[in-house]
Coordinates of C-alpha atoms and ligand atoms in Angstrom, one line a residue:
X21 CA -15.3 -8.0 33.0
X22 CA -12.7 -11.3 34.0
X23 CA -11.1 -12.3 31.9
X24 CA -10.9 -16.2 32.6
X25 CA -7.0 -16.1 31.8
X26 CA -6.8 -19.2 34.2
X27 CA -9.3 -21.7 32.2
X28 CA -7.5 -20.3 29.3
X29 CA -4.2 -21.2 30.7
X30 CA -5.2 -24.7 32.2
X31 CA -5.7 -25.8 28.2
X32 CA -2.9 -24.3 27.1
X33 CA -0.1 -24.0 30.2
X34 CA 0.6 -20.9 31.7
X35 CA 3.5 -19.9 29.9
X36 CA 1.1 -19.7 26.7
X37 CA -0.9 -16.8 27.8
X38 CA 0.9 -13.8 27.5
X39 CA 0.1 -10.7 29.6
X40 CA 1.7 -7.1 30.1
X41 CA 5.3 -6.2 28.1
X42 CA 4.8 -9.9 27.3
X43 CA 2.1 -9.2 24.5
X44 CA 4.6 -6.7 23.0
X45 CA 4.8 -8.4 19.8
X46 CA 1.2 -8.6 19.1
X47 CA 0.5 -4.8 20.2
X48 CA 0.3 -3.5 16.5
X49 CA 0.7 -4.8 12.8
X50 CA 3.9 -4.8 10.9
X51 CA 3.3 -1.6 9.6
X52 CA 3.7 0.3 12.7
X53 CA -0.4 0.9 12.5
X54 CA -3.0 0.4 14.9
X55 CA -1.3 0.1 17.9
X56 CA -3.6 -0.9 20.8
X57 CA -2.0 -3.5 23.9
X58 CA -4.2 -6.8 23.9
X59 CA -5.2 -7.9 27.5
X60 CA -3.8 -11.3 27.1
X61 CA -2.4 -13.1 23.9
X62 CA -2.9 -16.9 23.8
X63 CA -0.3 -19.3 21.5
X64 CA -2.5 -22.8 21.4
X65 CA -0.4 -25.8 19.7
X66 CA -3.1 -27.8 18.4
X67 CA -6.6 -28.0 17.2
X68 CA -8.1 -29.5 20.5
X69 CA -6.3 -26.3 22.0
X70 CA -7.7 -23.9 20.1
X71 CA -11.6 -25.6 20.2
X72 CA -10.9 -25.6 24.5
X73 CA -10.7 -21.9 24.4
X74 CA -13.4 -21.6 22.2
X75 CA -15.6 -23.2 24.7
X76 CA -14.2 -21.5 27.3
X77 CA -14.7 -18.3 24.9
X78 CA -18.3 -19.3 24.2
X79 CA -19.1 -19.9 27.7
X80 CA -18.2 -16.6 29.4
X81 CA -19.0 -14.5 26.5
X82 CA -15.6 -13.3 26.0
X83 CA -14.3 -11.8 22.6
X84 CA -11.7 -13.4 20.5
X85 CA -9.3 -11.8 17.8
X86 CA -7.3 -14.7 15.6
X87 CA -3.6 -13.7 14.1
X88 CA -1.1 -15.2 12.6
X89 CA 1.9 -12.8 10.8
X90 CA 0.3 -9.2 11.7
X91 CA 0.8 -7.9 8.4
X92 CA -2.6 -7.0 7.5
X93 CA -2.9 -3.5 6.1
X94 CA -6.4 -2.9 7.4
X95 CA -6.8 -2.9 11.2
X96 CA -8.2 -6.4 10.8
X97 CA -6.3 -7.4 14.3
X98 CA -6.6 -4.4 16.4
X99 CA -8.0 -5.4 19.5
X100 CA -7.6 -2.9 22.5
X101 CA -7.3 -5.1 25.9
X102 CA -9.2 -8.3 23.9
X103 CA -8.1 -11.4 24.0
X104 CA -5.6 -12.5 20.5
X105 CA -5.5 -15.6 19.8
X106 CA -2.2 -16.0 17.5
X107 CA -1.4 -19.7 15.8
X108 CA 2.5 -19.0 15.5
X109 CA 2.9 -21.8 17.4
X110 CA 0.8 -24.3 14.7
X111 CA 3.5 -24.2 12.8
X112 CA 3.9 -27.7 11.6
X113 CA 3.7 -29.1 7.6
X114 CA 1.3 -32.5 8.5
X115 CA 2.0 -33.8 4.7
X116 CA 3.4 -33.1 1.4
X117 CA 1.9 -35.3 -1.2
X118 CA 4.1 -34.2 -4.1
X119 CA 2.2 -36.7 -7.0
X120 CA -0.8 -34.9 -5.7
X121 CA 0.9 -31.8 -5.8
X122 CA -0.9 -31.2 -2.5
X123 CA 0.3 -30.1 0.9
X124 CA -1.1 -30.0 4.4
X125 CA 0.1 -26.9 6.4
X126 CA -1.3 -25.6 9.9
X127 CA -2.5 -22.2 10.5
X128 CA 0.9 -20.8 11.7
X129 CA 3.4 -22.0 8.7
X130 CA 5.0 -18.9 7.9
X131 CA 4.9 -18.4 3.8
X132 CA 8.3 -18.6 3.1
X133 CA 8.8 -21.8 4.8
X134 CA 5.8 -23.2 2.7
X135 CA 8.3 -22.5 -0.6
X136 CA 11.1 -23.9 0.8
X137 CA 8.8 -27.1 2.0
X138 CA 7.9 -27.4 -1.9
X139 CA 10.7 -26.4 -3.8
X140 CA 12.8 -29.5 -1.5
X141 CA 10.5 -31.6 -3.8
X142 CA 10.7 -29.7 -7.3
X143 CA 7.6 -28.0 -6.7
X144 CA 6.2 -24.5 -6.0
X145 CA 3.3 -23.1 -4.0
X146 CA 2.8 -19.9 -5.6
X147 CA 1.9 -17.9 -3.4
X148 CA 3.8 -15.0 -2.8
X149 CA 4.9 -11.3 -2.2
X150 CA 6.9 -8.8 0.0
X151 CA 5.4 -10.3 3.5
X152 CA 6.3 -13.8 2.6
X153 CA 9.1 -14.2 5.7
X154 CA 5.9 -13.1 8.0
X155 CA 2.7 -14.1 6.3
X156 CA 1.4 -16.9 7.6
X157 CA -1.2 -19.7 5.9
X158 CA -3.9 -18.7 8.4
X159 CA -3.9 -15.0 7.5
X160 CA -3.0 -15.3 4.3
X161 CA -6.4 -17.6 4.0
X162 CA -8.4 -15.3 6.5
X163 CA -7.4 -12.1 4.4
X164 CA -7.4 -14.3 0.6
X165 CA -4.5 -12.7 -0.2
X166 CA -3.3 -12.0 -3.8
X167 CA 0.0 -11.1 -4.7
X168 CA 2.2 -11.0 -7.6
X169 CA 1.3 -14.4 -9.7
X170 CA -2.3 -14.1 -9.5
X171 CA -2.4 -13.7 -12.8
X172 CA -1.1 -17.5 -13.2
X173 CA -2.1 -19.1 -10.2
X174 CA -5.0 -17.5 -8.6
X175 CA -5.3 -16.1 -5.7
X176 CA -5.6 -18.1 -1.7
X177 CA -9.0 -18.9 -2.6
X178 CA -7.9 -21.1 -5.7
X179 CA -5.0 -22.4 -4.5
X180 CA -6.8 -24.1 -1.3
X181 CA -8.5 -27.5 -1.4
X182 CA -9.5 -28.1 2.0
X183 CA -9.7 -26.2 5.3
X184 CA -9.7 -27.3 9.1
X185 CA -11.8 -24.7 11.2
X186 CA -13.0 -23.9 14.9
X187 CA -15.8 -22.2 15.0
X188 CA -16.8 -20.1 17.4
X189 CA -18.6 -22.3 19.6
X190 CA -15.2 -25.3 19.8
X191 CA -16.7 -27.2 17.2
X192 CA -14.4 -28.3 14.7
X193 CA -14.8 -28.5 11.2
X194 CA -13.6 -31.0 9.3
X195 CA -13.5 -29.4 5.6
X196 CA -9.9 -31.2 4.8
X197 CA -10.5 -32.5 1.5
X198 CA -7.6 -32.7 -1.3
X199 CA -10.3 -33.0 -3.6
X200 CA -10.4 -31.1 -7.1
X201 CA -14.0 -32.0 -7.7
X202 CA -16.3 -32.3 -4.6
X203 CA -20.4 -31.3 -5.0
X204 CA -21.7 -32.6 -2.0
X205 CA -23.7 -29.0 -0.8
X206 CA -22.4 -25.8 0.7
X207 CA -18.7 -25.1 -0.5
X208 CA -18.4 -24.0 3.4
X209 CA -14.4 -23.8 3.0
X210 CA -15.2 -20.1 1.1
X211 CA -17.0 -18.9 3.9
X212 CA -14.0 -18.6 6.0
X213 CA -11.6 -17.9 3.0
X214 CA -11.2 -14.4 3.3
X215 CA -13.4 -13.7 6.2
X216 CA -10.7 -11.8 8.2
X217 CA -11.2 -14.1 11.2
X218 CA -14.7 -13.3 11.8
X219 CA -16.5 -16.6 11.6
X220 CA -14.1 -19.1 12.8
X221 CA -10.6 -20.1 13.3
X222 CA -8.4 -21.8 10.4
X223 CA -6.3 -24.5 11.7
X224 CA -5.0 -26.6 8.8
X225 CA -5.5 -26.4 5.2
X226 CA -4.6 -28.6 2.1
X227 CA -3.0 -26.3 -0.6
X228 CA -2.3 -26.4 -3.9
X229 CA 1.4 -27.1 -5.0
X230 CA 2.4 -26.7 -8.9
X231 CA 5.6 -27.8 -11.1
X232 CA 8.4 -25.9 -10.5
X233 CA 9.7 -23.6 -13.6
X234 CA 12.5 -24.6 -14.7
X235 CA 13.2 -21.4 -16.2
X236 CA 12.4 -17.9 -15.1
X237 CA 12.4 -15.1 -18.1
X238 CA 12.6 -11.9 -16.4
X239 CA 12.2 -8.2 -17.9
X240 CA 11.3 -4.7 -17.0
X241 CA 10.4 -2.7 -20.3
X242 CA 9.1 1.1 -21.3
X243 CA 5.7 1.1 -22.8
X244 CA 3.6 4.2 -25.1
X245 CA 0.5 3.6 -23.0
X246 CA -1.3 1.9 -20.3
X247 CA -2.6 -0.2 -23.5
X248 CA -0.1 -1.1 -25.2
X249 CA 1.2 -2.8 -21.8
X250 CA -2.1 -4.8 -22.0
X251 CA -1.8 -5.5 -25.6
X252 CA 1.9 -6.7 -24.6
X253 CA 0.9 -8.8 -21.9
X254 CA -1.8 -10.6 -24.2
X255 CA 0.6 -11.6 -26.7
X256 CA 3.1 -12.9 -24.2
X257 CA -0.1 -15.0 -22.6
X258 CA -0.3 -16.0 -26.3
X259 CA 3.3 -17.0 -27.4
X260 CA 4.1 -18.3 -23.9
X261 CA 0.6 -21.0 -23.3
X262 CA 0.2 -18.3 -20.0
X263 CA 3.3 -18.9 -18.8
X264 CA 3.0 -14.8 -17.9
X265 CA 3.9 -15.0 -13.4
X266 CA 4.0 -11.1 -12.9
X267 CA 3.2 -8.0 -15.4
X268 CA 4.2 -5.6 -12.8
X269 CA 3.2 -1.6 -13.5
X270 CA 5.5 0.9 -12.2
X271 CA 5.4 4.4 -13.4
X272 CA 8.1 7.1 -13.0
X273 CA 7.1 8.2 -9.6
X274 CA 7.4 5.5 -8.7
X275 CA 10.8 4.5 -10.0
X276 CA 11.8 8.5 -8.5
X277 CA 10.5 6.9 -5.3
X278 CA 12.5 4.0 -5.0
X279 CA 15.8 5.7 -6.0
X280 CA 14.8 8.1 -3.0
X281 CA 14.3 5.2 -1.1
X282 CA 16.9 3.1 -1.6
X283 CA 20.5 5.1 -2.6
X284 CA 22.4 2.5 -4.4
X285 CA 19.6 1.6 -6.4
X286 CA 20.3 2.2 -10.3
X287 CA 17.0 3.3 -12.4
X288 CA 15.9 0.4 -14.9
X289 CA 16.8 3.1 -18.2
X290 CA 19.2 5.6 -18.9
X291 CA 16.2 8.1 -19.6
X292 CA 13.0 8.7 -17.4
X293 CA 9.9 6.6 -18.8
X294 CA 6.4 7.1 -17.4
X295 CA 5.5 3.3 -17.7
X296 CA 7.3 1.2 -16.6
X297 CA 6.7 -2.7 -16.3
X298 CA 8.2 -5.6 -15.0
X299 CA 7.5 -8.7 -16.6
X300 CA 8.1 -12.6 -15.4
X301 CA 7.4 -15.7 -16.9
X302 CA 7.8 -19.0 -15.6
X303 CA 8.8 -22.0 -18.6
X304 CA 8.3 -25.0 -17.3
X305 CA 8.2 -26.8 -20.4
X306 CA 12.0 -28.2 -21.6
X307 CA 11.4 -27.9 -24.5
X308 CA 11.2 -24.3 -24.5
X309 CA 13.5 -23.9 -21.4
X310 CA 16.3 -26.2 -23.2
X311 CA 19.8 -25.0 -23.5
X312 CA 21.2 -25.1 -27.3
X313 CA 24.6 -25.1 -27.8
X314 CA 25.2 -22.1 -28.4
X315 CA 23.6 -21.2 -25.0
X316 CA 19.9 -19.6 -26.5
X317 CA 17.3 -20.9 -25.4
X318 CA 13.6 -21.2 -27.4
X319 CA 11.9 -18.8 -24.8
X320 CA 14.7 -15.8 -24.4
X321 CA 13.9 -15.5 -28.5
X322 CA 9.8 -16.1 -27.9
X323 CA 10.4 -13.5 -25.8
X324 CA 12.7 -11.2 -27.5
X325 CA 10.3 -12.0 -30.8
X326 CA 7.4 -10.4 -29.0
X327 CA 9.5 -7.2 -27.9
X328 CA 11.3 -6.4 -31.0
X329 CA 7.7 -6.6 -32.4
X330 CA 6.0 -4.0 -30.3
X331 CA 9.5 -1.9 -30.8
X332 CA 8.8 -1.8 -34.3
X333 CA 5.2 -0.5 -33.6
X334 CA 6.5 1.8 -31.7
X335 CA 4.5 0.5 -28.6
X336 CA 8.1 -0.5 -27.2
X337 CA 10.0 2.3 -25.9
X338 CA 12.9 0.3 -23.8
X339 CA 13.2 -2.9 -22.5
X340 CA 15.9 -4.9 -20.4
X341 CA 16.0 -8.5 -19.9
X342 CA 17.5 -9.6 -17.0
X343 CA 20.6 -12.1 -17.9
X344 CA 21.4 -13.1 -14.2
X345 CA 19.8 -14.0 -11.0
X346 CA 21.3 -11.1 -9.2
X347 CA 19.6 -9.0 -12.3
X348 CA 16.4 -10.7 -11.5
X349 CA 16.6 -10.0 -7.8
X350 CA 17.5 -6.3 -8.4
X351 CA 14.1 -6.2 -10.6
X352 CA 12.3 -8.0 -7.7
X353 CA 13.3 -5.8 -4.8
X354 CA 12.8 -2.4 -6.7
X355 CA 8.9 -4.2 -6.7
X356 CA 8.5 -5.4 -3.3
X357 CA 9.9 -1.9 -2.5
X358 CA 6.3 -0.7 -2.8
X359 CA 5.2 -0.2 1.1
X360 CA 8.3 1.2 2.5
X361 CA 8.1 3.4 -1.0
X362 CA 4.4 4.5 -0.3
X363 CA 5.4 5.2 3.3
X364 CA 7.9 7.7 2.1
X365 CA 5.4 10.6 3.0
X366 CA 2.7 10.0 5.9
X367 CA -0.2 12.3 5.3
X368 CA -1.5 9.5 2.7
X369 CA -4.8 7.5 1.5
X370 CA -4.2 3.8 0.4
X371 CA -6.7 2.6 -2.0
X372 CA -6.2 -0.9 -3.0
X373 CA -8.9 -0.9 -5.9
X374 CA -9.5 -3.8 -8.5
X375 CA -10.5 -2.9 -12.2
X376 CA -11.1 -4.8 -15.5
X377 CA -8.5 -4.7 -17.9
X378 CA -9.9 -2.5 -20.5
X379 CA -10.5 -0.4 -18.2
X380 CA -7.5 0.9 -15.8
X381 CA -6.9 4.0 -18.8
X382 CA -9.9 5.1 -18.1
X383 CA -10.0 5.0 -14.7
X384 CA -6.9 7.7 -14.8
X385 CA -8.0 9.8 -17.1
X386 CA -11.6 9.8 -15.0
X387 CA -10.7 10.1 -11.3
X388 CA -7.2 12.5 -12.1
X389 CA -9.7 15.9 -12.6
X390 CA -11.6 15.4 -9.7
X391 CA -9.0 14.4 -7.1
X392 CA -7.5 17.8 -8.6
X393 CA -10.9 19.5 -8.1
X394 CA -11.5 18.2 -5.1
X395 CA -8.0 19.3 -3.7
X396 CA -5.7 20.7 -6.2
X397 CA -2.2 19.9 -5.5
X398 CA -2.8 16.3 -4.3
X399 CA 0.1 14.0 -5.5
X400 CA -0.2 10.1 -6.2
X401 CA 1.7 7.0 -6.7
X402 CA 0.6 3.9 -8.1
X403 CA 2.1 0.7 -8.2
X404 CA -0.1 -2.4 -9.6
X405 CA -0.4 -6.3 -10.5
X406 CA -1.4 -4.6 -13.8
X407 CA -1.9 -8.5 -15.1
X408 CA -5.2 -9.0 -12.4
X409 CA -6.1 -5.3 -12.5
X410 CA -5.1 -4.4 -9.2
X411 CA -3.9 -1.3 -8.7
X412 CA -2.3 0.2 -5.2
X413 CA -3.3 3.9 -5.6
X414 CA -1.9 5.9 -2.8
X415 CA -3.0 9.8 -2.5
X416 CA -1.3 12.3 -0.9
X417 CA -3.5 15.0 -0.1
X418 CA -2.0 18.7 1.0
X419 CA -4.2 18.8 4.2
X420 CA -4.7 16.1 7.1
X421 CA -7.9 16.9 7.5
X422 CA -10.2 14.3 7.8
X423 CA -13.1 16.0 5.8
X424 CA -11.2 16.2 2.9
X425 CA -10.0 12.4 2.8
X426 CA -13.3 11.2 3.2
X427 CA -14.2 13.1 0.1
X428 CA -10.9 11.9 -1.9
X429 CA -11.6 8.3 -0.6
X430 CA -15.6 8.9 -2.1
X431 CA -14.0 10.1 -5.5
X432 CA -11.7 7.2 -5.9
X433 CA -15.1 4.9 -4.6
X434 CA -17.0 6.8 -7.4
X435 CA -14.8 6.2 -10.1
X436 CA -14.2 2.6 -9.5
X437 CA -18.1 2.1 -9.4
X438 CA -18.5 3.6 -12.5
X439 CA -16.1 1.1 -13.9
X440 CA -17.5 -2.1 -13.0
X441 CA -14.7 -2.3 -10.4
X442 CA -13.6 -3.2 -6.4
X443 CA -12.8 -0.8 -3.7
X444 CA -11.0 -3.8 -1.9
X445 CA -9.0 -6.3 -4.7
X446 CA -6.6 -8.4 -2.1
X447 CA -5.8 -6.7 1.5
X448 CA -9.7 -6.6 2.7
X449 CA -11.2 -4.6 5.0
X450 CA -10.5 -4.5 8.6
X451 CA -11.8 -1.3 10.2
X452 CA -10.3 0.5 7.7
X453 CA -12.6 -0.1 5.0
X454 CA -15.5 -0.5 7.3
X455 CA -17.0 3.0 6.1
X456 CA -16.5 1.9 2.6
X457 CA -18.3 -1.2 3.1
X458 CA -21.4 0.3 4.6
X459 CA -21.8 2.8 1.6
X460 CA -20.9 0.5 -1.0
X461 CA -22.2 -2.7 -0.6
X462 CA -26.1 -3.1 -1.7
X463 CA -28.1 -3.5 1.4
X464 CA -29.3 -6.7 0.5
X465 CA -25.6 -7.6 0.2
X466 CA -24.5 -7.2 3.9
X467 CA -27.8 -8.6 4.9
X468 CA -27.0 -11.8 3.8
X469 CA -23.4 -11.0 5.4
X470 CA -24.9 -10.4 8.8
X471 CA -27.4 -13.7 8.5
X472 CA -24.2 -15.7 7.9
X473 CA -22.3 -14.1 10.6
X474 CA -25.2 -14.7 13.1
X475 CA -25.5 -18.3 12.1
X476 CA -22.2 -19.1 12.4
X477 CA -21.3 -16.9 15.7
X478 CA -24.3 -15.9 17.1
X479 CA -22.6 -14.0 20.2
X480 CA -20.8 -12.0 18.1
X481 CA -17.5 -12.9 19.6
X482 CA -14.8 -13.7 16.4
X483 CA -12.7 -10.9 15.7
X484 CA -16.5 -8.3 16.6
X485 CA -16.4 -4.9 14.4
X486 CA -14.1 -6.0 11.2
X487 CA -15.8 -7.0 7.8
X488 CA -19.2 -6.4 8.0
X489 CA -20.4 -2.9 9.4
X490 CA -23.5 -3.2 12.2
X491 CA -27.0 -2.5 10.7
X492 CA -27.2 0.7 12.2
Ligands
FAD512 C1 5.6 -5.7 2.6 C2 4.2 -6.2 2.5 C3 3.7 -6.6 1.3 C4 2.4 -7.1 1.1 N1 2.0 -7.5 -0.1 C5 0.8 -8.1 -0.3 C6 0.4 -8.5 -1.6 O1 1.1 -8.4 -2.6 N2 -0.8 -9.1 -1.7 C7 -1.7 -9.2 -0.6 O2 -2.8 -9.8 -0.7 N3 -1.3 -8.8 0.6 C8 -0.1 -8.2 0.8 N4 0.3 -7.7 2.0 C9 -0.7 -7.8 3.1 C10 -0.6 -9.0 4.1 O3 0.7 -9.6 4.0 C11 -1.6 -10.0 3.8 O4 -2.9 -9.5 4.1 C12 -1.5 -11.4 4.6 O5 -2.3 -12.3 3.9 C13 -1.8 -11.3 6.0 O6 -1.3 -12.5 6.6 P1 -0.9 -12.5 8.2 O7 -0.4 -13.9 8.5 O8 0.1 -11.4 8.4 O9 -2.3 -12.2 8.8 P2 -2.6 -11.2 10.0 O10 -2.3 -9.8 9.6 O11 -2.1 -11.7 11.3 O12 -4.2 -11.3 10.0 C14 -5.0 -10.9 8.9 C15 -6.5 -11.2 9.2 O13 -6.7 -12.6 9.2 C16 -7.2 -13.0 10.5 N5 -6.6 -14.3 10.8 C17 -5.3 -14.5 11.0 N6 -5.0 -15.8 11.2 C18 -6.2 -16.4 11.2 C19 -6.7 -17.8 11.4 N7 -5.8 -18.7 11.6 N8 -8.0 -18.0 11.4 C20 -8.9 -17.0 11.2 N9 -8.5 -15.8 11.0 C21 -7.2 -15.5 11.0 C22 -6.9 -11.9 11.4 O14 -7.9 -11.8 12.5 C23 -7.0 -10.7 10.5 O15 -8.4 -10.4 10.3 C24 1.6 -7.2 2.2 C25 2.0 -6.8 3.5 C26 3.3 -6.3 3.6 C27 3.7 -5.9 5.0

């Protein structure tokens, strides 16, 4: 088939559709995954850009993938000679409204420069983790991304007011509302929140923005069990009015790992714990954040009152609380060490599962035996938002072959069922999880996923074969 590079090009100028060793950027994600050449990549700079080559799209039946950063874990933008449609070039903050703690962002504002935007004003958008120099609002929407502060903040979904999308046809909808209450039908904006790209494209959205703390207490500790973390994390919700940002779970693989990984780092204790946390809270009160004169400050004791009282119930085992920035940082980037920690070893399974609370002891103690049945010898490493449940459980099986993973990946499925949990918490599924969806997901369930699909891109031609597996 033609591609109709030349309509495409007469919206958005020549140099704006990139062919050949041009589209070199946008031949795989960041992770070095899924590498397949697109055909042609086209950079639109606006709205009315992006609807003219949806008609043009519409018209001649031709396919369309959407990106924005690339990093995606999940396949979501592989697209072997299609068409990528990327929104780096929408890069543009239309508004900050700091009394509304509001701001308006298009599709191709890379994270990062989303913080700096907010914290020129005393503000923070929350959002964040290891991709945030890449991410960018459109994919971070598209894949409703999570990351570390969850637990305070939400995730993509709750942080956005209002959406600006193209749907497959050129239309554009008009969704941007910086409303907080707004029942007038459909809540449309969470159809394309999270929908990896498949029913339209984001162009704008109106975020969320929140005060800025104007303290950070920051702390990796030792803990007896998986709950006494969650009794610890509880209490600090308690004391602290849920000032808790991160409750980070890290256990002594893990830290192994990252000492592996990275040769000047220094392990967070002088001896080997198995669970390791880091913790962050965010004190935006001044009362609590205020400066005595001695230099102690009301929320370093609220904090230190809550550790020396699980040390004395011997829940404690360690703890260090960081007492500089650079100590904070080093905490931070032994954390967002996790991908390049898990990509140590390459014959591996990433399961990015969600569980309730009460529950993520359990889960161990359940899916450990039969991973070992199932292939004795296997090896793991976990690293988790423990404070939202969301663990990042990578298996390392002793054989490549395929049978076998698809059995480990159904034991890990199993286990999570059993639980009342998710096989997908925050990267989505792509075409990796497409398998997992189709076995999963009641029936009924993608049904209703496939009517929406159809109604809203009836030729199938957003981002075809990610999300929602075919009926048959
Ligand atoms: C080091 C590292 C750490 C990470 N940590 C986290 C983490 O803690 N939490 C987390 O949730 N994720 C994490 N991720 C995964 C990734 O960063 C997120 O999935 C991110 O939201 C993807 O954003 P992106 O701009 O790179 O989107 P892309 O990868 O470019 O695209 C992702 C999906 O969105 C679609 N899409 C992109 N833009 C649009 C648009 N404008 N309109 C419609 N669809 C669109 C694409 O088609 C694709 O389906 C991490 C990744 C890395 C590399």
């Amino acid at each position: 088939m033609t591609l109709p590079l030349d309509r495409f090009a007469a919206v958005i100028g020549a140099r704006n559709v990139m062919t050949g060793k041009d589209t070199a950027p946008w031949d795989q994600d960041i992770a070095g995954e899924f590498f397949a050449p697109p055909a042609a990549v086209l950079r639109p700079a606006s709205t009315a850009e992006v609807s003219g080559i949806l008609r043009i799209a519409t018209e001649t039946r031709t396919s369309i993938t959407p990106v924005s950063g690339k990093t995606g874990f999940n396949g979501a933008t592989y697209a072997p000679n299609g068409i990528k449609l990327s929104l780096d070039r929408m890069n543009r903050i239309r508004d900050l409204r700091p009394a509304a703690r509001a701001i308006v962002a298009e599709a191709g504002v890379v994270l990062s420069k989303m913080h700096e935007a907010a914290d020129e004003q005393g503000l923070v958008f929350p959002l964040t983790f290891g991709a945030r120099g890449s991410a960018m609002l459109g994919g971070v929407l598209s894949t409703n991304a999570g990351g570390s502060n969850v637990l305070r903040y939400g995730n993509t979904r709750d942080l956005c007011l209002g959406l600006e999308v193209v749907l497959a046809d050129g239309r554009v909808l008009d969704l941007m509302s910086a409303l907080h209450k707004d029942n007038t039908g459909y809540a449309l904006k969470h159809l394309f929140i999270g929908a990896e790209g498949t029913l339209g494209v984001i162009t704008a959205a109106v975020m969320k923005l929140a005060p800025r703390p104007r303290a950070y207490l920051t702390a990796t500790v030792a803990l007896r069990s998986l709950g006494d973390a969650l009794v610890l994390l509880n209490r600090l919700q308690a004391e602290s009015g849920g000032a808790v940002e991160a409750f980070e779970y890290m256990p002594r693989e893990y830290i192994e790992g990252h000492l592996a990984l990275d040769r000047k780092a220094r392990p967070p204790f002088a001896d080997r714990h198995d669970i390791n946390v880091m913790i962050e809270l965010g004190i935006t009160s001044s009362l609590l954040a205020a400066q005595r004169p001695d230099g102690t400050r009301p929320a370093d004791e609220m904090l230190e009152t809550v550790l020396a009282e699980m040390h004395e119930e011997g829940a404690l085992l360690d703890a260090v609380i960081a007492t500089s920035e650079t100590q904070r940082r080093e905490m931070w980037t032994r954390r967002e060490s996790a991908a390049a920690i898990a990509y140590l070893r390459s014959c591996r399974l990433d399961n990015d599962i969600a569980l309730p609370l009460d529950r993520i002891e359990d889960f161990y103690a359940a899916v450990r035996p039969r991973l070992g049945a199932a292939d004795p010898g296997i090896d793991e490493l976990t690293v988790a938002h423990l404070g939202d449940g969301n663990l990042h459980f990578t298996l390392y099986p002793t054989s490549t072959d395929e049978a076998l993973h698809d059995r480990l990946r159904e034991i890990v499925e199993d286990v999570v069922a059993e639980l009342g949990g998710s096989f997908s918490a925050e990267h989505g599924i792509g075409l990796y999880k497409l398998p997992t969806m189709r076995r999963r997901k009641p029936a009924e369930v993608l049904d209703a996923m496939r009517s929406v699909k159809r109604a809203l891109d009836p030729l199938n031609l957003m981002n075809p074969g990610k999300l929602v597996p075919p009926a048959n």
